[in-house]
mmCIF file of C-alpha atoms in Angstrom:
data_model
loop_
_atom_site.group_PDB
_atom_site.id
_atom_site.type_symbol
_atom_site.label_atom_id
_atom_site.label_comp_id
_atom_site.label_asym_id
_atom_site.label_seq_id
_atom_site.Cartn_x
_atom_site.Cartn_y
_atom_site.Cartn_z
ATOM 1 C CA MET A 1 -16.392 -9.006 25.800
ATOM 2 C CA ALA A 2 -15.219 -11.950 23.706
ATOM 3 C CA THR A 3 -18.586 -13.336 22.659
ATOM 4 C CA GLY A 4 -17.116 -15.007 19.613
ATOM 5 C CA LEU A 5 -14.185 -15.495 17.387
ATOM 6 C CA THR A 6 -12.507 -13.014 15.049
ATOM 7 C CA VAL A 7 -10.885 -14.889 12.194
ATOM 8 C CA ALA A 8 -8.759 -13.184 9.553
ATOM 9 C CA VAL A 9 -8.607 -14.900 6.170
ATOM 10 C CA ALA A 10 -5.311 -14.123 4.448
ATOM 11 C CA SER A 11 -2.972 -15.268 1.698
ATOM 12 C CA GLY A 12 0.215 -14.005 0.128
ATOM 13 C CA LYS A 13 -0.874 -14.769 -3.408
ATOM 14 C CA GLY A 14 -3.908 -13.079 -4.918
ATOM 15 C CA GLY A 15 -6.708 -15.211 -6.332
ATOM 16 C CA THR A 16 -6.360 -18.153 -3.916
ATOM 17 C CA GLY A 17 -9.942 -17.755 -2.712
ATOM 18 C CA LYS A 18 -9.854 -15.423 0.308
ATOM 19 C CA THR A 19 -13.211 -13.937 -0.563
ATOM 20 C CA THR A 20 -14.702 -17.339 -1.417
ATOM 21 C CA VAL A 21 -13.521 -18.766 1.903
ATOM 22 C CA SER A 22 -14.461 -15.757 4.012
ATOM 23 C CA THR A 23 -17.954 -15.195 2.603
ATOM 24 C CA ASN A 24 -18.803 -18.910 2.789
ATOM 25 C CA LEU A 25 -17.282 -19.174 6.264
ATOM 26 C CA ALA A 26 -19.366 -16.230 7.478
ATOM 27 C CA LEU A 27 -22.519 -17.978 6.196
ATOM 28 C CA ALA A 28 -21.435 -21.234 7.850
ATOM 29 C CA ALA A 29 -20.830 -19.469 11.170
ATOM 30 C CA ALA A 30 -24.236 -17.771 11.016
ATOM 31 C CA ALA A 31 -25.898 -21.098 10.133
ATOM 32 C CA ALA A 32 -24.176 -22.657 13.160
ATOM 33 C CA GLY A 33 -25.861 -20.015 15.320
ATOM 34 C CA ASP A 34 -22.642 -18.123 16.062
ATOM 35 C CA GLU A 35 -22.591 -14.346 16.194
ATOM 36 C CA VAL A 36 -20.626 -13.200 13.151
ATOM 37 C CA ALA A 37 -19.879 -10.244 10.940
ATOM 38 C CA TYR A 38 -18.119 -10.108 7.611
ATOM 39 C CA ALA A 39 -15.522 -7.331 7.245
ATOM 40 C CA ASP A 40 -13.978 -6.805 3.807
ATOM 41 C CA CYS A 41 -10.573 -5.228 4.452
ATOM 42 C CA ASP A 42 -9.450 -5.625 0.841
ATOM 43 C CA VAL A 43 -10.304 -1.953 0.432
ATOM 44 C CA GLU A 44 -8.516 -1.535 -2.900
ATOM 45 C CA GLU A 45 -10.796 -4.056 -4.542
ATOM 46 C CA PRO A 46 -13.570 -5.132 -2.177
ATOM 47 C CA ASN A 47 -15.799 -7.771 -3.722
ATOM 48 C CA GLY A 48 -17.413 -9.678 -0.845
ATOM 49 C CA HIS A 49 -20.566 -7.616 -1.393
ATOM 50 C CA LEU A 50 -21.024 -9.284 -4.794
ATOM 51 C CA PHE A 51 -21.675 -12.581 -2.988
ATOM 52 C CA LEU A 52 -23.314 -11.520 0.279
ATOM 53 C CA LYS A 53 -25.439 -8.822 -1.425
ATOM 54 C CA PRO A 54 -25.899 -6.757 1.737
ATOM 55 C CA ARG A 55 -28.376 -3.928 2.183
ATOM 56 C CA ILE A 56 -26.093 -0.950 2.950
ATOM 57 C CA ASP A 57 -27.637 1.399 5.487
ATOM 58 C CA ARG A 58 -24.705 3.421 6.819
ATOM 59 C CA ARG A 59 -21.956 5.127 4.858
ATOM 60 C CA ARG A 60 -19.298 7.511 6.090
ATOM 61 C CA LYS A 61 -16.197 9.114 4.682
ATOM 62 C CA VAL A 62 -12.784 8.366 6.153
ATOM 63 C CA TYR A 63 -10.093 11.015 6.405
ATOM 64 C CA VAL A 64 -6.411 10.959 7.284
ATOM 65 C CA PRO A 65 -5.032 13.940 9.148
ATOM 66 C CA VAL A 66 -2.588 16.023 7.125
ATOM 67 C CA PRO A 67 -0.551 19.007 8.344
ATOM 68 C CA ARG A 68 -1.570 22.563 7.568
ATOM 69 C CA VAL A 69 1.161 25.118 8.248
ATOM 70 C CA ASP A 70 0.325 28.612 9.457
ATOM 71 C CA PRO A 71 2.784 30.833 7.541
ATOM 72 C CA GLU A 72 2.364 33.598 10.144
ATOM 73 C CA LYS A 73 3.742 31.437 12.948
ATOM 74 C CA CYS A 74 6.183 29.255 10.946
ATOM 75 C CA THR A 75 9.866 30.125 11.268
ATOM 76 C CA ALA A 76 10.940 27.615 8.558
ATOM 77 C CA CYS A 77 13.237 25.950 11.096
ATOM 78 C CA GLY A 78 12.850 22.599 9.290
ATOM 79 C CA THR A 79 12.129 20.478 12.395
ATOM 80 C CA CYS A 80 8.918 19.110 10.833
ATOM 81 C CA ALA A 81 10.700 18.067 7.613
ATOM 82 C CA GLU A 82 13.448 16.384 9.637
ATOM 83 C CA ILE A 83 11.042 14.342 11.745
ATOM 84 C CA CYS A 84 8.840 13.263 8.809
ATOM 85 C CA ARG A 85 9.964 9.770 7.893
ATOM 86 C CA PHE A 86 7.636 9.717 4.898
ATOM 87 C CA GLY A 87 9.270 12.659 3.133
ATOM 88 C CA ALA A 88 5.963 14.525 3.045
ATOM 89 C CA ILE A 89 7.432 17.882 4.101
ATOM 90 C CA ALA A 90 10.157 19.931 2.441
ATOM 91 C CA VAL A 91 11.596 23.266 3.462
ATOM 92 C CA VAL A 92 12.960 25.401 0.649
ATOM 93 C CA ALA A 93 13.742 29.079 0.373
ATOM 94 C CA GLY A 94 12.282 29.834 3.792
ATOM 95 C CA GLN A 95 8.952 28.131 3.202
ATOM 96 C CA VAL A 96 7.457 24.812 4.278
ATOM 97 C CA MET A 97 5.857 22.678 1.545
ATOM 98 C CA THR A 98 3.637 19.725 2.387
ATOM 99 C CA PHE A 99 2.781 16.782 0.132
ATOM 100 C CA GLU A 100 -0.533 15.356 1.270
ATOM 101 C CA SER A 101 -0.429 12.221 -0.848
ATOM 102 C CA MET A 102 2.740 11.106 0.956
ATOM 103 C CA CYS A 103 1.528 11.880 4.482
ATOM 104 C CA HIS A 104 0.653 8.877 6.673
ATOM 105 C CA GLY A 105 -1.153 11.053 9.197
ATOM 106 C CA CYS A 106 1.115 10.164 12.131
ATOM 107 C CA GLY A 107 0.944 13.644 13.641
ATOM 108 C CA GLY A 108 4.698 13.748 14.368
ATOM 109 C CA CYS A 109 5.213 17.151 12.734
ATOM 110 C CA LEU A 110 2.451 18.646 14.843
ATOM 111 C CA LEU A 111 4.147 17.476 18.046
ATOM 112 C CA ALA A 112 7.645 18.436 16.919
ATOM 113 C CA CYS A 113 6.927 22.001 15.770
ATOM 114 C CA PRO A 114 8.555 24.266 18.384
ATOM 115 C CA VAL A 115 6.227 27.200 17.656
ATOM 116 C CA GLN A 116 2.901 25.328 17.233
ATOM 117 C CA ALA A 117 2.552 26.490 13.646
ATOM 118 C CA ILE A 118 1.034 23.202 12.448
ATOM 119 C CA GLU A 119 -2.535 22.085 12.772
ATOM 120 C CA GLU A 120 -4.264 19.094 11.239
ATOM 121 C CA SER A 121 -6.844 19.066 8.518
ATOM 122 C CA GLY A 122 -8.407 16.020 6.879
ATOM 123 C CA ARG A 123 -7.841 14.430 3.492
ATOM 124 C CA GLU A 124 -10.545 12.028 2.344
ATOM 125 C CA ILE A 125 -9.190 8.577 1.406
ATOM 126 C CA GLY A 126 -12.370 6.517 1.042
ATOM 127 C CA VAL A 127 -15.603 5.347 2.642
ATOM 128 C CA VAL A 128 -16.741 2.694 5.106
ATOM 129 C CA GLU A 129 -20.117 1.124 4.319
ATOM 130 C CA GLU A 130 -22.128 -0.973 6.763
ATOM 131 C CA GLY A 131 -25.216 -3.071 6.396
ATOM 132 C CA SER A 132 -26.440 -6.618 6.774
ATOM 133 C CA SER A 133 -27.082 -9.736 4.775
ATOM 134 C CA ASP A 134 -29.026 -12.816 5.952
ATOM 135 C CA GLY A 135 -27.975 -12.670 9.586
ATOM 136 C CA VAL A 136 -24.435 -11.571 8.790
ATOM 137 C CA ALA A 137 -23.475 -8.004 9.715
ATOM 138 C CA PHE A 138 -21.591 -6.554 6.771
ATOM 139 C CA THR A 139 -18.818 -3.931 6.655
ATOM 140 C CA HIS A 140 -16.412 -2.961 3.934
ATOM 141 C CA GLY A 141 -14.164 -0.108 2.916
ATOM 142 C CA ARG A 142 -13.748 1.434 -0.503
ATOM 143 C CA LEU A 143 -10.457 3.212 -1.059
ATOM 144 C CA ASN A 144 -10.530 6.165 -3.457
ATOM 145 C CA VAL A 145 -8.997 5.425 -6.857
ATOM 146 C CA GLY A 146 -5.358 6.503 -6.989
ATOM 147 C CA GLU A 147 -5.038 6.554 -3.199
ATOM 148 C CA ALA A 148 -1.957 4.788 -1.781
ATOM 149 C CA MET A 149 -2.735 5.052 1.937
ATOM 150 C CA SER A 150 -4.999 2.098 2.729
ATOM 151 C CA PRO A 151 -4.154 1.180 6.380
ATOM 152 C CA PRO A 152 -6.112 4.061 7.983
ATOM 153 C CA LEU A 153 -9.228 2.948 6.055
ATOM 154 C CA ILE A 154 -8.626 -0.716 6.953
ATOM 155 C CA ARG A 155 -8.378 0.289 10.623
ATOM 156 C CA GLU A 156 -11.780 1.997 10.311
ATOM 157 C CA VAL A 157 -13.312 -1.148 8.769
ATOM 158 C CA ARG A 158 -11.913 -3.221 11.657
ATOM 159 C CA TYR A 159 -13.211 -0.678 14.141
ATOM 160 C CA ALA A 160 -16.684 -0.631 12.556
ATOM 161 C CA ALA A 161 -16.907 -4.452 12.628
ATOM 162 C CA ASN A 162 -16.604 -4.318 16.374
ATOM 163 C CA GLY A 163 -17.276 -7.850 17.604
ATOM 164 C CA PRO A 164 -16.770 -11.385 16.285
ATOM 165 C CA ALA A 165 -15.989 -11.205 12.576
ATOM 166 C CA ILE A 166 -14.580 -12.927 9.557
ATOM 167 C CA ILE A 167 -11.999 -10.534 8.155
ATOM 168 C CA ASP A 168 -11.351 -10.723 4.416
ATOM 169 C CA ALA A 169 -7.741 -9.470 4.221
ATOM 170 C CA PRO A 170 -6.007 -7.956 1.201
ATOM 171 C CA PRO A 171 -3.347 -10.134 -0.499
ATOM 172 C CA GLY A 172 0.359 -9.847 0.263
ATOM 173 C CA THR A 173 2.397 -9.483 3.451
ATOM 174 C CA SER A 174 2.843 -5.718 3.840
ATOM 175 C CA CYS A 175 1.233 -2.947 5.918
ATOM 176 C CA PRO A 176 -2.359 -3.327 4.625
ATOM 177 C CA VAL A 177 -2.392 -7.060 5.455
ATOM 178 C CA ILE A 178 -0.788 -6.549 8.852
ATOM 179 C CA THR A 179 -3.346 -3.847 9.656
ATOM 180 C CA ALA A 180 -6.153 -6.232 8.631
ATOM 181 C CA VAL A 181 -4.987 -9.277 10.628
ATOM 182 C CA ARG A 182 -3.560 -7.623 13.738
ATOM 183 C CA GLY A 183 -5.660 -8.318 16.815
ATOM 184 C CA ALA A 184 -7.527 -11.246 15.227
ATOM 185 C CA ASP A 185 -7.999 -14.338 17.395
ATOM 186 C CA PHE A 186 -6.977 -16.592 14.558
ATOM 187 C CA VAL A 187 -5.616 -16.340 11.010
ATOM 188 C CA LEU A 188 -6.773 -18.760 8.342
ATOM 189 C CA LEU A 189 -4.234 -18.949 5.518
ATOM 190 C CA VAL A 190 -5.747 -19.806 2.139
ATOM 191 C CA THR A 191 -3.607 -21.367 -0.550
ATOM 192 C CA ASP A 192 -4.082 -23.106 -3.834
ATOM 193 C CA PRO A 193 -2.089 -26.340 -4.257
ATOM 194 C CA THR A 194 0.412 -24.888 -6.736
ATOM 195 C CA PRO A 195 4.120 -24.024 -6.351
ATOM 196 C CA PHE A 196 3.203 -20.341 -6.786
ATOM 197 C CA GLY A 197 0.528 -20.540 -4.058
ATOM 198 C CA LEU A 198 2.839 -22.359 -1.648
ATOM 199 C CA HIS A 199 5.729 -19.969 -2.260
ATOM 200 C CA ASP A 200 3.560 -17.057 -1.174
ATOM 201 C CA LEU A 201 1.977 -19.110 1.630
ATOM 202 C CA ARG A 202 5.449 -19.453 3.093
ATOM 203 C CA LEU A 203 5.837 -15.644 3.159
ATOM 204 C CA THR A 204 2.449 -15.259 4.850
ATOM 205 C CA LEU A 205 3.356 -17.973 7.331
ATOM 206 C CA ASP A 206 6.513 -16.035 8.266
ATOM 207 C CA MET A 207 4.374 -12.932 8.728
ATOM 208 C CA VAL A 208 1.800 -14.500 11.099
ATOM 209 C CA ARG A 209 4.569 -16.217 13.062
ATOM 210 C CA GLU A 210 6.341 -12.871 13.425
ATOM 211 C CA LEU A 211 3.061 -11.329 14.629
ATOM 212 C CA GLY A 212 2.549 -14.228 17.050
ATOM 213 C CA LEU A 213 -0.970 -14.988 15.802
ATOM 214 C CA PRO A 214 -2.505 -18.487 15.999
ATOM 215 C CA HIS A 215 -2.996 -19.802 12.477
ATOM 216 C CA ALA A 216 -3.700 -22.761 10.203
ATOM 217 C CA VAL A 217 -4.017 -23.491 6.501
ATOM 218 C CA VAL A 218 -6.980 -24.268 4.264
ATOM 219 C CA VAL A 219 -6.367 -25.494 0.723
ATOM 220 C CA ASN A 220 -8.763 -24.180 -1.880
ATOM 221 C CA ARG A 221 -9.373 -25.835 -5.255
ATOM 222 C CA SER A 222 -7.873 -29.061 -3.975
ATOM 223 C CA VAL A 223 -7.398 -31.787 -6.594
ATOM 224 C CA PRO A 224 -7.344 -35.523 -5.738
ATOM 225 C CA GLY A 225 -3.819 -36.920 -5.766
ATOM 226 C CA ASN A 226 -2.103 -33.527 -5.441
ATOM 227 C CA ARG A 227 -0.106 -33.727 -2.200
ATOM 228 C CA LEU A 228 1.899 -30.505 -2.629
ATOM 229 C CA ALA A 229 0.042 -28.511 0.006
ATOM 230 C CA ARG A 230 -0.281 -31.408 2.429
ATOM 231 C CA ASP A 231 3.453 -32.130 2.312
ATOM 232 C CA PHE A 232 4.237 -28.439 2.657
ATOM 233 C CA CYS A 233 2.146 -28.177 5.853
ATOM 234 C CA LEU A 234 3.757 -31.303 7.309
ATOM 235 C CA ASP A 235 7.246 -29.979 6.536
ATOM 236 C CA LEU A 236 6.583 -26.611 8.127
ATOM 237 C CA GLY A 237 4.622 -27.923 11.096
ATOM 238 C CA VAL A 238 1.427 -26.004 10.398
ATOM 239 C CA SER A 239 -2.069 -27.435 10.750
ATOM 240 C CA LEU A 240 -4.055 -28.096 7.598
ATOM 241 C CA LEU A 241 -7.728 -27.712 8.572
ATOM 242 C CA ALA A 242 -9.513 -28.605 5.349
ATOM 243 C CA GLU A 243 -9.215 -29.055 1.628
ATOM 244 C CA ILE A 244 -12.024 -27.470 -0.357
ATOM 245 C CA PRO A 245 -12.338 -29.534 -3.541
ATOM 246 C CA ASP A 246 -11.998 -27.985 -6.971
ATOM 247 C CA ASP A 247 -15.329 -28.065 -8.779
ATOM 248 C CA ARG A 248 -16.473 -26.339 -11.954
ATOM 249 C CA ARG A 249 -19.871 -25.686 -10.349
ATOM 250 C CA VAL A 250 -18.178 -23.529 -7.694
ATOM 251 C CA ALA A 251 -16.556 -21.431 -10.433
ATOM 252 C CA ALA A 252 -19.879 -21.181 -12.264
ATOM 253 C CA ALA A 253 -21.665 -20.042 -9.071
ATOM 254 C CA TYR A 254 -18.852 -17.541 -8.422
ATOM 255 C CA SER A 255 -19.215 -16.081 -11.910
ATOM 256 C CA ARG A 256 -22.895 -15.458 -11.185
ATOM 257 C CA GLY A 257 -22.132 -13.854 -7.810
ATOM 258 C CA GLU A 258 -23.551 -16.813 -5.880
ATOM 259 C CA THR A 259 -21.928 -18.548 -2.912
ATOM 260 C CA ALA A 260 -20.928 -22.198 -3.026
ATOM 261 C CA PHE A 261 -22.422 -22.523 0.472
ATOM 262 C CA GLY A 262 -25.814 -21.455 -0.815
ATOM 263 C CA THR A 263 -25.936 -23.123 -4.224
ATOM 264 C CA VAL A 264 -23.498 -25.993 -4.790
ATOM 265 C CA PRO A 265 -24.415 -29.387 -3.265
ATOM 266 C CA GLY A 266 -21.891 -30.557 -0.682
ATOM 267 C CA TYR A 267 -20.237 -27.180 -0.067
ATOM 268 C CA ARG A 268 -22.512 -26.202 2.812
ATOM 269 C CA GLU A 269 -20.994 -29.246 4.556
ATOM 270 C CA HIS A 270 -17.420 -28.363 3.490
ATOM 271 C CA PHE A 271 -17.654 -24.887 4.989
ATOM 272 C CA ALA A 272 -19.606 -26.023 8.080
ATOM 273 C CA GLY A 273 -16.756 -28.496 8.655
ATOM 274 C CA LEU A 274 -14.145 -25.789 8.124
ATOM 275 C CA TRP A 275 -15.873 -23.479 10.619
ATOM 276 C CA LYS A 276 -15.981 -26.278 13.165
ATOM 277 C CA ALA A 277 -12.283 -26.987 12.598
ATOM 278 C CA VAL A 278 -11.386 -23.299 12.968
ATOM 279 C CA LYS A 279 -13.246 -23.095 16.285
ATOM 280 C CA ARG A 280 -11.545 -26.235 17.555
ATOM 281 C CA GLU A 281 -8.084 -25.117 16.408
ATOM 282 C CA ALA A 282 -8.607 -21.660 17.952
ATOM 283 C CA GLY A 283 -9.625 -23.303 21.225
ATOM 284 C CA TRP A 284 -13.051 -21.705 21.217
ATOM 285 C CA ARG A 285 -15.918 -24.000 22.276
ATOM 286 C CA MET B 1 25.171 30.143 -12.779
ATOM 287 C CA LYS B 2 25.535 27.040 -10.596
ATOM 288 C CA THR B 3 24.078 24.364 -12.857
ATOM 289 C CA ALA B 4 23.463 20.748 -11.790
ATOM 290 C CA VAL B 5 23.288 17.980 -14.384
ATOM 291 C CA THR B 6 21.649 14.627 -13.549
ATOM 292 C CA ALA B 7 24.370 12.095 -14.308
ATOM 293 C CA GLY B 8 24.890 8.339 -14.380
ATOM 294 C CA GLY B 9 28.374 8.778 -12.870
ATOM 295 C CA PRO B 10 30.631 11.297 -11.156
ATOM 296 C CA GLY B 11 32.301 13.061 -14.101
ATOM 297 C CA LEU B 12 31.855 15.329 -17.115
ATOM 298 C CA GLU B 13 32.113 12.313 -19.406
ATOM 299 C CA SER B 14 29.305 10.447 -17.600
ATOM 300 C CA ARG B 15 26.029 10.102 -19.491
ATOM 301 C CA LEU B 16 23.108 12.357 -18.676
ATOM 302 C CA ASP B 17 20.675 10.376 -16.509
ATOM 303 C CA PRO B 18 17.137 11.239 -17.719
ATOM 304 C CA ARG B 19 15.739 10.723 -14.202
ATOM 305 C CA PHE B 20 15.792 13.618 -11.774
ATOM 306 C CA GLY B 21 15.183 12.276 -8.248
ATOM 307 C CA ARG B 22 16.775 8.910 -8.870
ATOM 308 C CA CYS B 23 19.943 9.824 -10.760
ATOM 309 C CA SER B 24 23.097 8.481 -9.095
ATOM 310 C CA HIS B 25 25.079 11.744 -9.201
ATOM 311 C CA PHE B 26 24.807 15.437 -9.916
ATOM 312 C CA VAL B 27 27.679 17.124 -11.665
ATOM 313 C CA VAL B 28 27.463 20.773 -10.623
ATOM 314 C CA VAL B 29 29.256 23.306 -12.800
ATOM 315 C CA ASP B 30 29.497 27.033 -12.217
ATOM 316 C CA THR B 31 29.051 28.235 -15.800
ATOM 317 C CA GLY B 32 30.700 31.550 -14.899
ATOM 318 C CA THR B 33 33.935 30.276 -13.337
ATOM 319 C CA GLY B 34 34.024 26.761 -14.805
ATOM 320 C CA GLU B 35 34.440 25.258 -11.318
ATOM 321 C CA SER B 36 32.813 21.871 -10.926
ATOM 322 C CA ARG B 37 31.960 19.414 -8.175
ATOM 323 C CA VAL B 38 29.926 16.267 -7.711
ATOM 324 C CA ILE B 39 26.947 15.550 -5.437
ATOM 325 C CA ASP B 40 26.398 11.874 -4.680
ATOM 326 C CA ASN B 41 22.632 11.187 -4.833
ATOM 327 C CA GLU B 42 22.741 7.526 -3.845
ATOM 328 C CA VAL B 43 20.591 8.026 -0.746
ATOM 329 C CA ASN B 44 17.736 9.317 -2.923
ATOM 330 C CA LEU B 45 18.388 6.794 -5.695
ATOM 331 C CA ASN B 46 17.557 4.129 -3.119
ATOM 332 C CA ALA B 47 14.806 6.024 -1.270
ATOM 333 C CA SER B 48 11.547 4.112 -0.966
ATOM 334 C CA ARG B 49 9.562 7.272 -1.595
ATOM 335 C CA GLY B 50 9.865 11.004 -2.110
ATOM 336 C CA ALA B 51 13.123 10.891 -4.090
ATOM 337 C CA GLY B 52 12.202 13.899 -6.227
ATOM 338 C CA ILE B 53 11.219 16.061 -3.261
ATOM 339 C CA GLN B 54 14.299 15.230 -1.191
ATOM 340 C CA THR B 55 16.637 15.660 -4.147
ATOM 341 C CA ALA B 56 15.179 19.068 -5.002
ATOM 342 C CA GLU B 57 15.414 20.142 -1.358
ATOM 343 C CA ASN B 58 19.058 19.080 -1.265
ATOM 344 C CA LEU B 59 19.925 20.982 -4.453
ATOM 345 C CA SER B 60 18.306 24.067 -2.963
ATOM 346 C CA ARG B 61 20.466 23.727 0.162
ATOM 347 C CA GLN B 62 23.556 23.379 -2.038
ATOM 348 C CA GLY B 63 22.804 26.706 -3.691
ATOM 349 C CA VAL B 64 22.116 25.265 -7.142
ATOM 350 C CA GLU B 65 20.416 27.745 -9.503
ATOM 351 C CA ALA B 66 19.597 25.584 -12.542
ATOM 352 C CA VAL B 67 19.079 21.886 -13.262
ATOM 353 C CA ILE B 68 19.558 20.017 -16.526
ATOM 354 C CA THR B 69 17.773 16.662 -16.663
ATOM 355 C CA GLY B 70 15.746 14.424 -18.982
ATOM 356 C CA HIS B 71 12.392 14.565 -17.248
ATOM 357 C CA CYS B 72 10.864 16.156 -14.155
ATOM 358 C CA GLY B 73 7.774 14.987 -12.223
ATOM 359 C CA PRO B 74 5.177 17.192 -10.528
ATOM 360 C CA LYS B 75 6.407 17.061 -6.912
ATOM 361 C CA ALA B 76 10.043 17.716 -7.796
ATOM 362 C CA PHE B 77 8.921 20.532 -10.091
ATOM 363 C CA ARG B 78 6.932 22.169 -7.302
ATOM 364 C CA VAL B 79 9.921 22.126 -4.931
ATOM 365 C CA LEU B 80 12.427 23.305 -7.549
ATOM 366 C CA LYS B 81 10.126 26.150 -8.552
ATOM 367 C CA ALA B 82 9.611 27.206 -4.918
ATOM 368 C CA ALA B 83 13.392 27.159 -4.488
ATOM 369 C CA GLY B 84 13.759 29.382 -7.564
ATOM 370 C CA ILE B 85 15.746 26.731 -9.450
ATOM 371 C CA LYS B 86 15.269 26.755 -13.237
ATOM 372 C CA ILE B 87 14.727 23.403 -14.989
ATOM 373 C CA TYR B 88 16.067 22.641 -18.456
ATOM 374 C CA LEU B 89 15.280 19.434 -20.334
ATOM 375 C CA ALA B 90 17.893 17.740 -22.484
ATOM 376 C CA GLY B 91 17.977 14.636 -24.665
ATOM 377 C CA GLU B 92 20.869 12.188 -24.742
ATOM 378 C CA GLY B 93 24.546 12.944 -24.329
ATOM 379 C CA THR B 94 27.379 13.272 -21.853
ATOM 380 C CA VAL B 95 27.329 15.845 -19.068
ATOM 381 C CA ALA B 96 29.904 17.898 -20.990
ATOM 382 C CA GLN B 97 27.787 17.785 -24.156
ATOM 383 C CA VAL B 98 24.537 18.932 -22.544
ATOM 384 C CA LEU B 99 26.390 21.688 -20.671
ATOM 385 C CA GLU B 100 27.744 22.871 -24.027
ATOM 386 C CA GLU B 101 24.183 22.901 -25.444
ATOM 387 C CA PHE B 102 23.032 24.796 -22.364
ATOM 388 C CA LYS B 103 25.736 27.450 -22.735
ATOM 389 C CA LYS B 104 24.779 27.921 -26.400
ATOM 390 C CA GLY B 105 21.181 28.511 -25.316
ATOM 391 C CA LEU B 106 19.916 25.389 -27.088
ATOM 392 C CA LEU B 107 18.024 23.978 -24.092
ATOM 393 C CA GLU B 108 14.562 25.212 -23.258
ATOM 394 C CA GLU B 109 13.345 25.975 -19.775
ATOM 395 C CA ALA B 110 10.578 23.546 -18.717
ATOM 396 C CA PRO B 111 7.287 25.376 -18.055
ATOM 397 C CA GLY B 112 5.991 22.532 -15.856
ATOM 398 C CA ALA B 113 6.384 18.861 -15.017
ATOM 399 C CA ASP B 114 6.697 16.873 -18.245
ATOM 400 C CA VAL B 115 5.936 13.429 -16.748
ATOM 401 C CA ASP B 116 3.882 11.967 -13.893
ATOM 402 C CA GLY B 117 5.641 10.856 -10.709
ATOM 403 C CA HIS B 118 7.293 7.392 -10.787
ATOM 404 C CA TRP B 119 7.516 7.510 -14.592
ATOM 405 C CA SER B 120 10.742 5.531 -14.905
#
C-alpha cells in the first residue's frame, strides 16, 4: 500500500538540525499535496511538537513484557538465567531473581523454561501520543525519565505512524537509531559543515550502508565558501541534495518555536526544493 | 569464613579495588584455615551491563560467605543478600591490610547499598 514515501531524518551528531529539517520537510510535503505524517522517534527528548504544535487526541501507555516467575512451579534450574543475554535474571540460593530495568522483553526465558514457570507481565516505559497539525498527522513517543529501554517505544511510534511519514530519528548510530530508520524508504542524513559534524556523518553513513538503505545528505547551516561538506560527499560518493543556508532569522524563529518554512522568507522554497530532491533521489514520482 | 576481597590484582599485596562488580580479581581467604585463592573477574570487568549481578551470582556459586569491598550498588546488594553473603565496606589499603581489619572486627557490615548503580 505504498501511497507515499517514508523518509527517516538522521544524524550521528546531536544538534545538526534533524528536527528543523524533519518538521519543515513535513510541512513542505503537505504543501506539495503529498500524504505525510510526522513521527518523532527521538523519544528521550522529543521536541517536534514545539514547532508543529499538534492537537493531541490519542494517548496510550507502552509496556515491555518482563518475566514473572511462579515460585511454586520454579525448580531453580537456572535455564532462564543462562539464556538471558541481558543479565536480567540471576539464580542464587535456590531462587530466581529478575531485574526488570535490564530486561529487553525478548521473551526468551519464557520459551526456555522447561517447567513453564514464567509468565509475562508489563512494565510501563512511556507513552505514544497522536494528533494532527495543519494537514500533517502527528505522532511522538515520550520515554519515562530514567528509562534505558527506548527501542520498544520507538517501534510503537513507527507502528502508530502507519503510512508515509517523515521520521525524526534520535542522534547516534546505536539501537534506538536503527529501530527508527529500519524499514524507511529513504534516509536523509543531516550534517553541519564542521569537522565534528562530518566525523559523525561518516559513522551514520557506515550505518545506513550496512542496513542497505537508500540515502543522501543535506547540509544544514551552510555558509558560503565552506566546501567541507561538499568535498566530503564527493570523496565518499554520496549525493548531496541541498544546502540549507545559515541565517540568524532561522535561529530566532526556532527560539520562538516557529518553523523556518512558515516564517522566514526564502525557506519555504528551500524545503520545497529539498522535498522535491528527496522524491527524485528516492525514485518516487 | 570464606571471605572475598575486591582487588586490583591477584595477590594479598594487591590494592583493594573499591568497585564490586567491576574489580579485576577477588582474593578469597578462608579466615578459619588461612587458605586463599583468586577468582579472575575480567569477564565482568568488561561486561556491557549487569556486572554487579553476575559477579554476585558467581561468588554465591563459589561458596563465598562474606565480601569486603569499597562500595556496593543496589542490584549487587540484592543478589548478595539473597545469597546470604555478608557485605563489609572498607577504605583504602592492600588486601592483606583490610583482611587484618576485618579479623579485628573493625569493618562494619553494610545495611544496604551505599551507592547507586554505575557509580564509578
